[in-house]
PDB file of C-alpha atoms in Angstrom:
ATOM      1  CA  UNK A 567      19.624  14.862  12.717  1.00  0.00           C
ATOM      2  CA  UNK A 568      18.709  15.263   9.031  1.00  0.00           C
ATOM      3  CA  UNK A 569      17.722  11.627   8.723  1.00  0.00           C
ATOM      4  CA  UNK A 570      15.559  11.874  11.878  1.00  0.00           C
ATOM      5  CA  UNK A 571      13.730  14.938  10.587  1.00  0.00           C
ATOM      6  CA  UNK A 572      13.098  13.258   7.243  1.00  0.00           C
ATOM      7  CA  UNK A 573      11.710  10.209   9.043  1.00  0.00           C
ATOM      8  CA  UNK A 574       9.349  12.522  10.948  1.00  0.00           C
ATOM      9  CA  UNK A 575       8.255  14.111   7.681  1.00  0.00           C
ATOM     10  CA  UNK A 576       7.747  10.617   6.174  1.00  0.00           C
ATOM     11  CA  UNK A 577       5.477   9.717   9.087  1.00  0.00           C
ATOM     12  CA  UNK A 578       3.458  12.882   8.757  1.00  0.00           C
ATOM     13  CA  UNK A 579       3.055  12.249   5.010  1.00  0.00           C
ATOM     14  CA  UNK A 580       1.906   8.726   5.626  1.00  0.00           C
ATOM     15  CA  UNK A 581      -0.502   9.983   8.301  1.00  0.00           C
ATOM     16  CA  UNK A 582      -2.603  11.886   5.726  1.00  0.00           C
ATOM     17  CA  UNK A 583      -5.902  10.019   6.202  1.00  0.00           C
ATOM     18  CA  UNK A 584      -7.097  10.133   2.601  1.00  0.00           C
ATOM     19  CA  UNK A 585      -9.981   7.811   3.064  1.00  0.00           C
ATOM     20  CA  UNK A 586     -11.241   9.622   6.186  1.00  0.00           C
ATOM     21  CA  UNK A 587     -11.046  13.024   4.596  1.00  0.00           C
ATOM     22  CA  UNK A 588     -12.720  11.906   1.389  1.00  0.00           C
ATOM     23  CA  UNK A 589     -15.512  10.085   3.252  1.00  0.00           C
ATOM     24  CA  UNK A 590     -16.156  13.026   5.570  1.00  0.00           C
ATOM     25  CA  UNK A 591     -15.598  15.818   3.120  1.00  0.00           C
ATOM     26  CA  UNK A 592     -17.481  14.389   0.126  1.00  0.00           C
ATOM     27  CA  UNK A 593     -19.934  11.907   1.600  1.00  0.00           C
ATOM     28  CA  UNK A 594     -20.514  13.299   5.108  1.00  0.00           C
ATOM     29  CA  UNK A 595     -19.574  10.078   6.877  1.00  0.00           C
ATOM     30  CA  UNK A 596     -16.579   8.432   8.535  1.00  0.00           C
ATOM     31  CA  UNK A 597     -15.431   5.460   6.473  1.00  0.00           C
ATOM     32  CA  UNK A 598     -14.167   3.806   9.660  1.00  0.00           C
ATOM     33  CA  UNK A 599     -17.734   3.337  10.828  1.00  0.00           C
ATOM     34  CA  UNK A 600     -18.725   1.206   7.809  1.00  0.00           C
ATOM     35  CA  UNK A 601     -17.583  -1.983   6.130  1.00  0.00           C
ATOM     36  CA  UNK A 602     -14.435  -3.407   7.620  1.00  0.00           C
ATOM     37  CA  UNK A 603     -13.751  -0.244   9.654  1.00  0.00           C
ATOM     38  CA  UNK A 604     -10.467   0.395   7.954  1.00  0.00           C
ATOM     39  CA  UNK A 605      -9.516   3.767   6.532  1.00  0.00           C
ATOM     40  CA  UNK A 606      -7.963   2.453   3.363  1.00  0.00           C
ATOM     41  CA  UNK A 607      -8.568   2.014  -0.331  1.00  0.00           C
ATOM     42  CA  UNK A 608     -10.128  -1.481  -0.037  1.00  0.00           C
ATOM     43  CA  UNK A 609     -12.844  -0.370   2.354  1.00  0.00           C
ATOM     44  CA  UNK A 610     -13.410   2.777   0.342  1.00  0.00           C
ATOM     45  CA  UNK A 611     -13.910   0.661  -2.796  1.00  0.00           C
ATOM     46  CA  UNK A 612     -16.351  -1.480  -0.877  1.00  0.00           C
ATOM     47  CA  UNK A 613     -18.374   1.278   0.793  1.00  0.00           C
ATOM     48  CA  UNK A 614     -18.063   4.322  -1.459  1.00  0.00           C
ATOM     49  CA  UNK A 615     -17.569   2.803  -4.865  1.00  0.00           C
ATOM     50  CA  UNK A 616     -14.728   2.513  -7.469  1.00  0.00           C
ATOM     51  CA  UNK A 617     -14.282   6.285  -8.139  1.00  0.00           C
ATOM     52  CA  UNK A 618     -13.655   7.165  -4.522  1.00  0.00           C
ATOM     53  CA  UNK A 619     -11.714   3.963  -3.980  1.00  0.00           C
ATOM     54  CA  UNK A 620      -9.432   4.636  -6.910  1.00  0.00           C
ATOM     55  CA  UNK A 621      -8.740   8.201  -5.786  1.00  0.00           C
ATOM     56  CA  UNK A 622      -7.885   7.033  -2.273  1.00  0.00           C
ATOM     57  CA  UNK A 623      -5.640   4.284  -3.626  1.00  0.00           C
ATOM     58  CA  UNK A 624      -3.686   6.668  -5.908  1.00  0.00           C
ATOM     59  CA  UNK A 625      -3.188   9.273  -3.235  1.00  0.00           C
ATOM     60  CA  UNK A 626      -2.182   6.638  -0.669  1.00  0.00           C
ATOM     61  CA  UNK A 627       0.348   5.247  -3.170  1.00  0.00           C
ATOM     62  CA  UNK A 628       1.774   8.760  -3.750  1.00  0.00           C
ATOM     63  CA  UNK A 629       2.339   9.024  -0.036  1.00  0.00           C
ATOM     64  CA  UNK A 630       4.754   6.134  -0.228  1.00  0.00           C
ATOM     65  CA  UNK A 631       6.461   7.537  -3.375  1.00  0.00           C
ATOM     66  CA  UNK A 632       6.899  11.012  -1.782  1.00  0.00           C
ATOM     67  CA  UNK A 633       8.233   9.547   1.442  1.00  0.00           C
ATOM     68  CA  UNK A 634      10.894   7.597  -0.392  1.00  0.00           C
ATOM     69  CA  UNK A 635      11.929  10.638  -2.399  1.00  0.00           C
ATOM     70  CA  UNK A 636      12.672  12.509   0.826  1.00  0.00           C
ATOM     71  CA  UNK A 637      15.985  10.568   0.909  1.00  0.00           C
ATOM     72  CA  UNK A 638      17.320  12.900  -1.806  1.00  0.00           C
ATOM     73  CA  UNK A 639      17.043  15.881   0.501  1.00  0.00           C
ATOM     74  CA  UNK A 640      19.991  14.476   2.481  1.00  0.00           C
ATOM     75  CA  UNK A 641      23.342  15.409   0.659  1.00  0.00           C
ATOM     76  CA  UNK A 642      24.995  12.223   1.965  1.00  0.00           C
ATOM     77  CA  UNK A 643      22.919  10.016  -0.334  1.00  0.00           C
ATOM     78  CA  UNK A 644      23.811  11.941  -3.509  1.00  0.00           C
ATOM     79  CA  UNK A 645      27.138  10.104  -3.689  1.00  0.00           C
ATOM     80  CA  UNK A 646      26.838   7.000  -5.974  1.00  0.00           C
ATOM     81  CA  UNK A 647      29.162   5.137  -3.572  1.00  0.00           C
ATOM     82  CA  UNK A 648      26.389   5.323  -0.971  1.00  0.00           C
ATOM     83  CA  UNK A 649      23.776   3.536  -3.117  1.00  0.00           C
ATOM     84  CA  UNK A 650      23.276   0.733  -0.632  1.00  0.00           C
ATOM     85  CA  UNK A 651      22.755   3.186   2.212  1.00  0.00           C
ATOM     86  CA  UNK A 652      20.384   5.170  -0.048  1.00  0.00           C
ATOM     87  CA  UNK A 653      18.190   2.124  -0.714  1.00  0.00           C
ATOM     88  CA  UNK A 654      18.202   1.166   2.959  1.00  0.00           C
ATOM     89  CA  UNK A 655      17.189   4.674   4.040  1.00  0.00           C
ATOM     90  CA  UNK A 656      14.481   4.832   1.361  1.00  0.00           C
ATOM     91  CA  UNK A 657      12.999   1.622   2.673  1.00  0.00           C
ATOM     92  CA  UNK A 658      13.140   3.075   6.181  1.00  0.00           C
ATOM     93  CA  UNK A 659      11.360   6.293   4.976  1.00  0.00           C
ATOM     94  CA  UNK A 660       8.737   4.258   3.090  1.00  0.00           C
ATOM     95  CA  UNK A 661       8.057   1.947   6.092  1.00  0.00           C
ATOM     96  CA  UNK A 662       7.738   4.968   8.335  1.00  0.00           C
ATOM     97  CA  UNK A 663       5.086   6.374   5.928  1.00  0.00           C
ATOM     98  CA  UNK A 664       3.309   3.026   6.095  1.00  0.00           C
ATOM     99  CA  UNK A 665       3.424   3.212   9.854  1.00  0.00           C
ATOM    100  CA  UNK A 666       1.850   6.683   9.563  1.00  0.00           C
ATOM    101  CA  UNK A 667      -0.868   5.310   7.348  1.00  0.00           C
ATOM    102  CA  UNK A 668      -1.696   2.559   9.844  1.00  0.00           C
ATOM    103  CA  UNK A 669      -1.492   4.863  12.879  1.00  0.00           C
ATOM    104  CA  UNK A 670      -2.236   8.376  11.477  1.00  0.00           C
ATOM    105  CA  UNK A 671      -1.689  11.261  13.880  1.00  0.00           C
ATOM    106  CA  UNK A 672      -4.268  13.281  11.921  1.00  0.00           C
ATOM    107  CA  UNK A 673      -7.020  10.699  12.490  1.00  0.00           C
ATOM    108  CA  UNK A 674      -6.661   9.544  16.120  1.00  0.00           C
ATOM    109  CA  UNK A 675      -4.190   6.782  15.081  1.00  0.00           C
ATOM    110  CA  UNK A 676      -6.964   4.782  13.344  1.00  0.00           C
ATOM    111  CA  UNK A 677      -5.904   4.199   9.765  1.00  0.00           C
ATOM    112  CA  UNK A 678      -5.794   1.569   7.128  1.00  0.00           C
ATOM    113  CA  UNK A 679      -3.608  -1.453   6.443  1.00  0.00           C
ATOM    114  CA  UNK A 680      -0.956   0.445   4.374  1.00  0.00           C
ATOM    115  CA  UNK A 681      -1.038  -1.695   1.259  1.00  0.00           C
ATOM    116  CA  UNK A 682      -1.258   1.173  -1.240  1.00  0.00           C
ATOM    117  CA  UNK A 683       1.408   3.206   0.592  1.00  0.00           C
ATOM    118  CA  UNK A 684       3.582   0.099   0.711  1.00  0.00           C
ATOM    119  CA  UNK A 685       3.139  -0.296  -3.027  1.00  0.00           C
ATOM    120  CA  UNK A 686       4.151   3.372  -3.484  1.00  0.00           C
ATOM    121  CA  UNK A 687       7.370   2.578  -1.653  1.00  0.00           C
ATOM    122  CA  UNK A 688       8.176  -0.290  -4.030  1.00  0.00           C
ATOM    123  CA  UNK A 689       7.188   1.812  -7.016  1.00  0.00           C
ATOM    124  CA  UNK A 690       9.624   4.532  -6.100  1.00  0.00           C
ATOM    125  CA  UNK A 691      12.580   2.135  -5.547  1.00  0.00           C
ATOM    126  CA  UNK A 692      11.976  -0.526  -8.186  1.00  0.00           C
ATOM    127  CA  UNK A 693       9.322   0.513 -10.724  1.00  0.00           C
ATOM    128  CA  UNK A 694       9.566  -2.661 -12.797  1.00  0.00           C
ATOM    129  CA  UNK A 695       8.964  -4.950  -9.866  1.00  0.00           C
ATOM    130  CA  UNK A 696       6.066  -2.772  -8.794  1.00  0.00           C
ATOM    131  CA  UNK A 697       4.479  -2.915 -12.201  1.00  0.00           C
ATOM    132  CA  UNK A 698       4.773  -6.741 -12.188  1.00  0.00           C
ATOM    133  CA  UNK A 699       2.990  -6.737  -8.823  1.00  0.00           C
ATOM    134  CA  UNK A 700       0.337  -4.415 -10.277  1.00  0.00           C
ATOM    135  CA  UNK A 701      -0.186  -6.902 -13.128  1.00  0.00           C
ATOM    136  CA  UNK A 702      -0.709  -9.693 -10.643  1.00  0.00           C
ATOM    137  CA  UNK A 703      -3.049  -7.541  -8.548  1.00  0.00           C
ATOM    138  CA  UNK A 704      -5.220  -6.510 -11.535  1.00  0.00           C
ATOM    139  CA  UNK A 705      -5.353 -10.051 -12.944  1.00  0.00           C
ATOM    140  CA  UNK A 706      -6.582 -11.471  -9.609  1.00  0.00           C
ATOM    141  CA  UNK A 707      -8.988  -8.558  -9.110  1.00  0.00           C
ATOM    142  CA  UNK A 708     -10.421  -8.989 -12.622  1.00  0.00           C
ATOM    143  CA  UNK A 709     -10.916 -12.735 -12.031  1.00  0.00           C
ATOM    144  CA  UNK A 710     -12.308 -12.516  -8.493  1.00  0.00           C
ATOM    145  CA  UNK A 711     -13.242  -8.883  -7.633  1.00  0.00           C
ATOM    146  CA  UNK A 712     -11.665  -9.367  -4.199  1.00  0.00           C
ATOM    147  CA  UNK A 713      -9.281  -6.482  -3.416  1.00  0.00           C
ATOM    148  CA  UNK A 714      -8.070  -8.308  -0.298  1.00  0.00           C
ATOM    149  CA  UNK A 715      -7.218 -11.526  -2.167  1.00  0.00           C
ATOM    150  CA  UNK A 716      -5.561  -9.460  -4.970  1.00  0.00           C
ATOM    151  CA  UNK A 717      -3.443  -7.648  -2.376  1.00  0.00           C
ATOM    152  CA  UNK A 718      -2.369 -10.839  -0.653  1.00  0.00           C
ATOM    153  CA  UNK A 719      -1.336 -12.643  -3.862  1.00  0.00           C
ATOM    154  CA  UNK A 720       0.456  -9.567  -5.222  1.00  0.00           C
ATOM    155  CA  UNK A 721       2.351  -9.251  -1.943  1.00  0.00           C
ATOM    156  CA  UNK A 722       3.460 -12.917  -2.102  1.00  0.00           C
ATOM    157  CA  UNK A 723       4.501 -12.346  -5.719  1.00  0.00           C
ATOM    158  CA  UNK A 724       6.744  -9.461  -4.496  1.00  0.00           C
ATOM    159  CA  UNK A 725       9.468 -11.613  -2.739  1.00  0.00           C
ATOM    160  CA  UNK A 726       9.264 -14.186  -5.533  1.00  0.00           C
ATOM    161  CA  UNK A 727      10.056 -11.457  -8.041  1.00  0.00           C
ATOM    162  CA  UNK A 728      12.860 -10.047  -5.872  1.00  0.00           C
ATOM    163  CA  UNK A 729      14.487 -13.330  -4.948  1.00  0.00           C
ATOM    164  CA  UNK A 730      14.111 -15.362  -8.131  1.00  0.00           C
ATOM    165  CA  UNK A 731      13.122 -13.255 -11.142  1.00  0.00           C
ATOM    166  CA  UNK A 732      15.164 -10.079 -10.628  1.00  0.00           C
ATOM    167  CA  UNK A 733      17.628 -11.713  -8.232  1.00  0.00           C
ATOM    168  CA  UNK A 734      18.059  -8.555  -6.146  1.00  0.00           C
ATOM    169  CA  UNK A 735      21.599  -8.706  -4.556  1.00  0.00           C
ATOM    170  CA  UNK A 736      20.939  -6.311  -1.662  1.00  0.00           C
ATOM    171  CA  UNK A 737      20.329  -8.561   1.350  1.00  0.00           C
ATOM    172  CA  UNK A 738      18.255  -5.943   3.293  1.00  0.00           C
ATOM    173  CA  UNK A 739      15.892  -5.524   0.337  1.00  0.00           C
ATOM    174  CA  UNK A 740      15.485  -9.299   0.100  1.00  0.00           C
ATOM    175  CA  UNK A 741      14.595  -9.432   3.786  1.00  0.00           C
ATOM    176  CA  UNK A 742      12.299  -6.506   3.281  1.00  0.00           C
ATOM    177  CA  UNK A 743      10.429  -8.272   0.497  1.00  0.00           C
ATOM    178  CA  UNK A 744       9.819 -11.373   2.548  1.00  0.00           C
ATOM    179  CA  UNK A 745       8.721  -9.201   5.510  1.00  0.00           C
ATOM    180  CA  UNK A 746       6.254  -7.384   3.348  1.00  0.00           C
ATOM    181  CA  UNK A 747       4.579 -10.622   2.235  1.00  0.00           C
ATOM    182  CA  UNK A 748       4.358 -11.846   5.826  1.00  0.00           C
ATOM    183  CA  UNK A 749       2.985  -8.495   7.034  1.00  0.00           C
ATOM    184  CA  UNK A 750       0.311  -8.374   4.402  1.00  0.00           C
ATOM    185  CA  UNK A 751      -0.786 -11.908   5.142  1.00  0.00           C
ATOM    186  CA  UNK A 752      -0.906 -11.199   8.879  1.00  0.00           C
ATOM    187  CA  UNK A 753      -2.843  -7.921   8.537  1.00  0.00           C
ATOM    188  CA  UNK A 754      -5.383  -9.706   6.300  1.00  0.00           C
ATOM    189  CA  UNK A 755      -6.212 -12.526   8.751  1.00  0.00           C
ATOM    190  CA  UNK A 756      -9.887 -11.391   9.002  1.00  0.00           C
ATOM    191  CA  UNK A 757     -10.123 -11.075   5.249  1.00  0.00           C
ATOM    192  CA  UNK A 758      -8.655 -14.561   4.818  1.00  0.00           C
ATOM    193  CA  UNK A 759     -11.273 -15.960   7.229  1.00  0.00           C
ATOM    194  CA  UNK A 760     -14.055 -14.262   5.302  1.00  0.00           C
ATOM    195  CA  UNK A 761     -12.663 -15.549   2.011  1.00  0.00           C
ATOM    196  CA  UNK A 762     -12.642 -19.116   3.295  1.00  0.00           C
ATOM    197  CA  UNK A 763     -16.188 -18.775   4.563  1.00  0.00           C
ATOM    198  CA  UNK A 764     -17.320 -17.082   1.348  1.00  0.00           C
ATOM    199  CA  UNK A 765     -18.353 -13.872   3.227  1.00  0.00           C
ATOM    200  CA  UNK A 766     -15.800 -11.439   1.774  1.00  0.00           C
ATOM    201  CA  UNK A 767     -17.292  -8.493  -0.070  1.00  0.00           C
ATOM    202  CA  UNK A 768     -16.492  -7.990  -3.746  1.00  0.00           C
ATOM    203  CA  UNK A 769     -15.773  -4.580  -5.196  1.00  0.00           C
ATOM    204  CA  UNK A 770     -18.436  -3.348  -7.700  1.00  0.00           C
ATOM    205  CA  UNK A 771     -16.079  -3.091 -10.682  1.00  0.00           C
ATOM    206  CA  UNK A 772     -18.547  -4.523 -13.137  1.00  0.00           C
ATOM    207  CA  UNK A 773     -21.775  -3.265 -11.569  1.00  0.00           C
ATOM    208  CA  UNK A 774     -23.010  -1.493 -14.684  1.00  0.00           C
ATOM    209  CA  UNK A 775     -22.248  -4.491 -16.916  1.00  0.00           C
ATOM    210  CA  UNK A 776     -24.045  -6.782 -14.538  1.00  0.00           C
ATOM    211  CA  UNK A 777     -27.172  -4.532 -14.490  1.00  0.00           C
ATOM    212  CA  UNK A 778     -27.311  -4.669 -18.315  1.00  0.00           C
ATOM    213  CA  UNK A 779     -27.376  -8.487 -18.169  1.00  0.00           C
ATOM    214  CA  UNK A 780     -30.383  -8.337 -15.853  1.00  0.00           C
TER     215      UNK A 780
END
């Protein structure tokens, strides 16, 4: 029963529609009616700019971190002998939060793609791996200014890091890493199509610098 209640809490945390509340509360608009129509950090970057996008990304990441931390509220997982079960339950909590982000009860079940929340999950369980993925994400973003492409490549780097660089022994976590990469690629099919056609929008990271050159 404790695990079930914690999973419900994780879903409710993930359901917090950061992008929707920011767009409505600060800008007087619904972010889902603009850009790609997604209530996530990428679309917020694209439509409302880097400040709003960064805020949404950080809060959505924290949703994943907080959901994972809920595992420590169950006494069973305090025992070091239950470390494998702890990690498995943490992944379950994090994925439930991601599900909440994609289908938020607080926003008519129309949310984002869950990338930032998914990253928060990894950050809470394996910070070093998460930081490596951040490095890949930022490098691609700096070079291309495509948030979608940066997310896709960083997600592909995730299982490579888990399987070959850090050689994670836990089989469930290895499967999870591969599943994450596949999920991100599948949820970004429209972005991939736009990237191939050259129609994908870039985030205005260097807008001020570009204005100075003109």
